[in-house]
Short mmCIF file of C-alpha atoms (C1' of nucleotides) in Angstrom, two decimals:
data_model
loop_
_atom_site.label_atom_id
_atom_site.label_comp_id
_atom_site.label_asym_id
_atom_site.label_seq_id
_atom_site.Cartn_x
_atom_site.Cartn_y
_atom_site.Cartn_z
CA MET A 20 78.77 81.15 113.06
CA LYS A 21 80.22 84.20 114.79
CA ILE A 22 83.30 85.74 113.21
CA SER A 23 86.41 84.96 115.27
CA GLU A 24 88.76 87.41 116.96
CA SER A 25 91.56 86.45 114.62
CA PHE A 26 89.60 87.84 111.65
CA TYR A 27 89.20 91.25 113.31
CA GLN A 28 92.81 91.34 114.44
CA GLN A 29 94.32 91.10 110.95
CA SER A 30 96.60 94.05 110.24
CA ASN A 31 95.10 95.10 106.88
CA VAL A 32 91.97 97.13 107.60
CA VAL A 33 91.21 97.61 103.90
CA LYS A 34 91.19 93.85 103.35
CA ILE A 35 88.86 93.40 106.31
CA ALA A 36 86.50 96.09 104.99
CA LYS A 37 86.30 94.24 101.68
CA GLU A 38 85.81 90.83 103.30
CA LEU A 39 83.03 92.10 105.58
CA LEU A 40 80.78 92.46 102.53
CA GLY A 41 78.32 89.56 102.55
CA LYS A 42 78.76 88.96 106.29
CA GLN A 43 75.85 89.48 108.67
CA LEU A 44 75.42 92.01 111.47
CA PHE A 45 73.19 90.94 114.39
CA THR A 46 71.86 92.89 117.36
CA ASN A 47 69.82 91.72 120.32
CA VAL A 48 68.48 94.91 121.90
CA ASN A 49 65.60 94.94 124.43
CA GLY A 50 64.99 91.27 123.65
CA LEU A 51 64.45 92.00 119.95
CA LEU A 52 66.65 90.18 117.45
CA THR A 53 67.52 91.98 114.21
CA ALA A 54 70.08 91.23 111.53
CA GLY A 55 71.16 92.25 108.05
CA THR A 56 73.73 91.36 105.40
CA ILE A 57 76.52 93.91 105.07
CA VAL A 58 76.55 95.43 101.57
CA GLU A 59 78.64 98.59 102.08
CA THR A 60 81.68 99.42 104.25
CA GLU A 61 84.47 101.96 104.63
CA ALA A 62 87.99 101.47 106.06
CA TYR A 63 89.62 103.96 108.45
CA SER A 64 93.23 103.94 109.62
CA TRP A 65 95.32 106.06 111.99
CA LYS A 66 97.60 106.74 109.00
CA GLU A 67 95.12 109.05 107.28
CA ARG A 68 93.23 112.23 108.13
CA GLY A 69 89.72 110.88 107.61
CA CYS A 70 90.11 108.75 110.71
CA HIS A 71 89.18 109.81 114.24
CA ALA A 72 92.36 108.09 115.40
CA PHE A 73 94.62 109.98 112.95
CA GLU A 74 98.26 109.78 114.10
CA ASN A 75 97.13 107.38 116.83
CA LYS A 76 95.84 110.31 118.84
CA LYS A 77 93.76 108.85 121.63
CA THR A 78 90.80 110.80 123.03
CA LYS A 79 87.86 109.91 125.24
CA ARG A 80 85.63 109.42 122.20
CA ASN A 81 87.88 107.18 120.11
CA ALA A 82 89.42 105.20 122.99
CA VAL A 83 87.79 101.92 121.93
CA MET A 84 89.52 102.12 118.54
CA PHE A 85 92.71 101.28 120.42
CA LEU A 86 91.32 98.08 121.86
CA PRO A 87 92.27 94.86 120.05
CA GLY A 88 90.14 93.98 117.00
CA GLY A 89 86.72 92.55 117.82
CA PHE A 90 85.03 95.45 119.64
CA SER A 91 82.32 97.86 118.51
CA TYR A 92 82.91 101.59 118.10
CA VAL A 93 79.69 103.62 118.12
CA TYR A 94 79.70 107.42 118.10
CA LEU A 95 77.29 110.27 117.51
CA CYS A 96 77.60 112.18 114.25
CA TYR A 97 76.07 115.62 113.54
CA GLY A 98 74.37 115.42 116.91
CA ILE A 99 71.73 113.10 115.47
CA HIS A 100 73.08 109.86 114.05
CA ASN A 101 74.81 106.92 115.69
CA LEU A 102 77.43 105.34 113.42
CA PHE A 103 78.59 101.74 113.91
CA ASN A 104 82.18 100.62 113.38
CA VAL A 105 84.09 97.38 113.90
CA VAL A 106 87.47 97.84 115.59
CA THR A 107 90.30 95.98 113.83
CA ASN A 108 94.04 95.22 114.19
CA THR A 109 95.90 94.71 117.47
CA ALA A 110 95.69 96.70 120.69
CA GLY A 111 97.12 100.20 120.45
CA VAL A 112 96.51 100.57 116.70
CA GLY A 113 93.62 102.90 115.81
CA GLU A 114 91.83 101.24 112.90
CA ALA A 115 88.18 100.40 112.22
CA VAL A 116 85.64 99.57 109.53
CA LEU A 117 82.47 101.66 109.25
CA ILE A 118 79.34 99.69 108.34
CA ARG A 119 77.43 101.91 105.89
CA ALA A 120 74.55 99.77 104.62
CA LEU A 121 72.76 96.48 105.23
CA GLU A 122 70.27 94.26 103.45
CA PRO A 123 67.56 93.47 106.07
CA LEU A 124 67.42 89.80 107.04
CA ILE A 125 65.86 89.14 110.46
CA GLY A 126 63.41 91.23 112.51
CA ILE A 127 62.26 93.39 109.63
CA ASP A 128 59.05 94.20 111.51
CA THR A 129 61.10 95.50 114.42
CA MET A 130 63.20 97.62 112.07
CA GLN A 131 60.12 99.13 110.44
CA THR A 132 58.69 100.00 113.85
CA ARG A 133 61.95 101.68 114.88
CA MET A 134 62.06 103.59 111.59
CA ASN A 135 58.37 104.47 111.85
CA THR A 136 57.55 103.18 108.37
CA LYS A 137 55.26 100.52 106.93
CA THR A 138 57.55 99.26 104.18
CA PRO A 139 61.05 97.75 104.42
CA LYS A 140 62.20 99.96 101.57
CA ARG A 141 65.55 101.64 102.24
CA ILE A 142 65.31 101.21 106.01
CA THR A 143 69.00 100.30 106.32
CA SER A 144 70.59 102.07 103.34
CA GLY A 145 72.89 104.46 105.18
CA PRO A 146 75.16 104.43 108.25
CA GLY A 147 72.82 106.50 110.42
CA LYS A 148 69.75 104.56 109.34
CA LEU A 149 70.97 101.03 109.90
CA THR A 150 71.96 101.83 113.49
CA LYS A 151 68.48 103.14 114.20
CA ALA A 152 66.84 100.13 112.52
CA LEU A 153 68.96 97.71 114.55
CA GLY A 154 68.58 99.64 117.81
CA ILE A 155 72.26 100.58 118.00
CA ASP A 156 73.20 103.63 120.03
CA ARG A 157 76.17 104.72 122.11
CA THR A 158 75.27 102.36 124.94
CA LEU A 159 76.63 99.66 122.60
CA ASN A 160 80.00 101.41 122.26
CA GLY A 161 82.94 99.19 123.23
CA LYS A 162 80.98 95.92 123.20
CA TYR A 163 82.83 92.67 122.54
CA LEU A 164 81.64 91.28 119.21
CA LEU A 165 81.61 87.68 120.43
CA ASP A 166 79.05 88.50 123.13
CA ASP A 167 75.27 88.43 122.65
CA GLU A 168 74.21 92.08 122.29
CA VAL A 169 75.87 92.92 118.98
CA TRP A 170 77.92 90.56 116.82
CA LEU A 171 78.82 89.54 113.26
CA GLU A 172 78.38 86.18 111.59
CA ASP A 173 79.85 84.53 108.52
CA SER A 174 77.08 83.23 106.28
CA GLY A 175 79.49 81.04 104.36
CA THR A 176 78.69 82.68 101.03
CA LYS A 177 81.54 84.70 99.63
CA VAL A 178 81.18 87.88 97.61
CA GLY A 179 83.29 87.49 94.48
CA ASN A 180 85.94 90.08 93.75
CA GLY A 181 84.17 90.95 90.51
CA LYS A 182 81.10 92.04 92.49
CA ILE A 183 82.95 94.45 94.76
CA ILE A 184 83.23 98.10 93.76
CA ALA A 185 85.87 100.34 95.39
CA SER A 186 85.24 104.08 95.56
CA LYS A 187 86.06 107.23 97.52
CA ARG A 188 84.73 107.47 101.04
CA ILE A 189 81.74 109.71 101.75
CA GLY A 190 81.70 112.95 103.71
CA ILE A 191 85.37 113.39 104.55
CA ASP A 192 86.35 116.20 102.17
CA TYR A 193 88.23 117.81 105.06
CA ALA A 194 90.78 114.97 104.86
CA GLY A 195 92.60 116.49 101.85
CA LYS A 196 94.29 113.94 99.61
CA ASP A 197 93.34 111.14 101.98
CA ALA A 198 89.74 111.71 100.85
CA ASP A 199 90.81 110.26 97.48
CA LEU A 200 91.64 106.82 98.88
CA LEU A 201 89.42 104.14 97.38
CA TRP A 202 88.50 102.73 100.78
CA ARG A 203 84.74 102.49 100.38
CA PHE A 204 83.48 99.10 99.22
CA TYR A 205 80.03 97.98 98.16
CA ILE A 206 78.36 95.11 96.36
CA LYS A 207 77.79 95.87 92.71
CA GLY A 208 74.15 96.36 91.79
CA ASN A 209 72.83 95.80 95.31
CA ILE A 210 69.73 97.94 95.89
CA TRP A 211 70.44 98.41 99.60
CA VAL A 212 73.68 100.37 99.07
CA SER A 213 73.35 103.98 100.29
CA LYS A 214 72.72 106.40 97.48
CA THR A 215 75.00 109.36 96.91
"C1'" DT B 17 84.73 127.50 129.64
"C1'" DA B 18 83.36 129.00 125.11
"C1'" DG B 19 83.07 128.13 120.24
"C1'" DA B 20 83.34 125.52 116.05
"C1'" DG B 21 82.30 121.69 113.38
"C1'" DG B 22 81.17 116.88 112.09
"C1'" DA B 23 82.44 109.25 108.80
"C1'" DT B 24 74.15 112.12 107.94
"C1'" DT B 25 69.51 112.50 106.68
"C1'" DG B 26 65.18 114.02 104.87
"C1'" DA B 27 62.53 117.82 103.59
"C1'" DT B 28 62.34 122.10 100.63
"C1'" DT C 18 70.21 123.54 99.37
"C1'" DC C 19 69.61 123.60 104.15
"C1'" DA C 20 68.31 122.84 108.91
"C1'" DA C 21 68.19 119.62 112.75
"C1'" DT C 22 70.98 118.91 117.03
"C1'" DC C 23 74.57 117.75 120.55
"C1'" DC C 24 78.81 115.78 121.64
"C1'" DT C 25 83.72 116.27 121.21
"C1'" DC C 26 87.87 118.64 120.65
"C1'" DT C 27 90.69 122.79 120.60
"C1'" DA C 28 92.07 127.12 122.11
"C1'" DC C 29 92.01 130.66 125.41
#
DNA sequence: TAGAGGATTGAT
DNA sequence: TCAATCCTCTAC
C-alpha cells in the first residue's frame, strides 16, 4: 500500500526519517520495476546548515523542497551521483529525508545490470548507489510519490525502536555544530547499511 | 561570467 | 588518500 500524503506532511522531519526505516522504495523506470526496503535515512531541515534549504532560502535547485510533503527531490552530488530525497512537511517549509541505503527486494537482476555486476552484494548500500540501481536520476526530480514512476509503500512490518540506531550525518562537516545532530538513522545489524 | 566546492564512490 | 566530474551558487 502506498504511503499517504498525510504521512509525508507531518511537521517532524526527524520522526519521519525514523519511521521510513522498514518501508519500501519502488521505481518503475523504462518499464522495469525495482524496489528495496529502506534501511538507512538522514533528516534535513531548513533550521540547520547541513540542509540545502537552510534558512528557507529557495533556489532553482532546491525549489521542490518547498512543495508540500510527498514529492521527490533528486539532485546531482559531486558531479557524479544522483541523491534521492523525500520532501516532507507543508508547502513553503524546506525539509526532506535523504534515503541512504536499501535492502534489494524486487528487480535485483535489473539492479545488477545497471550496476554492471554479477552479484547483488552491496549494490544499494549508499545514497549514490541505490539511485543508480533503481534507475533514479534528475528526470525524476519533483515527482509526486503517489504516482507510478517512483513511490514508497508501507510493508506493514514495523522496525522496533530498539533496532534503530541514531548517529551523526555523513559528509556535512561544513555545517559546524549542526553536523553533530544525531539525524542519521539505520537498522541495527543490517548488512545493507552504507559503511563509513 | 568566472571560480569554487559539494548530503559520494571506488581505486590506489 | 585521491581523482572523477559537472551542476549550482556566489561574487564580481
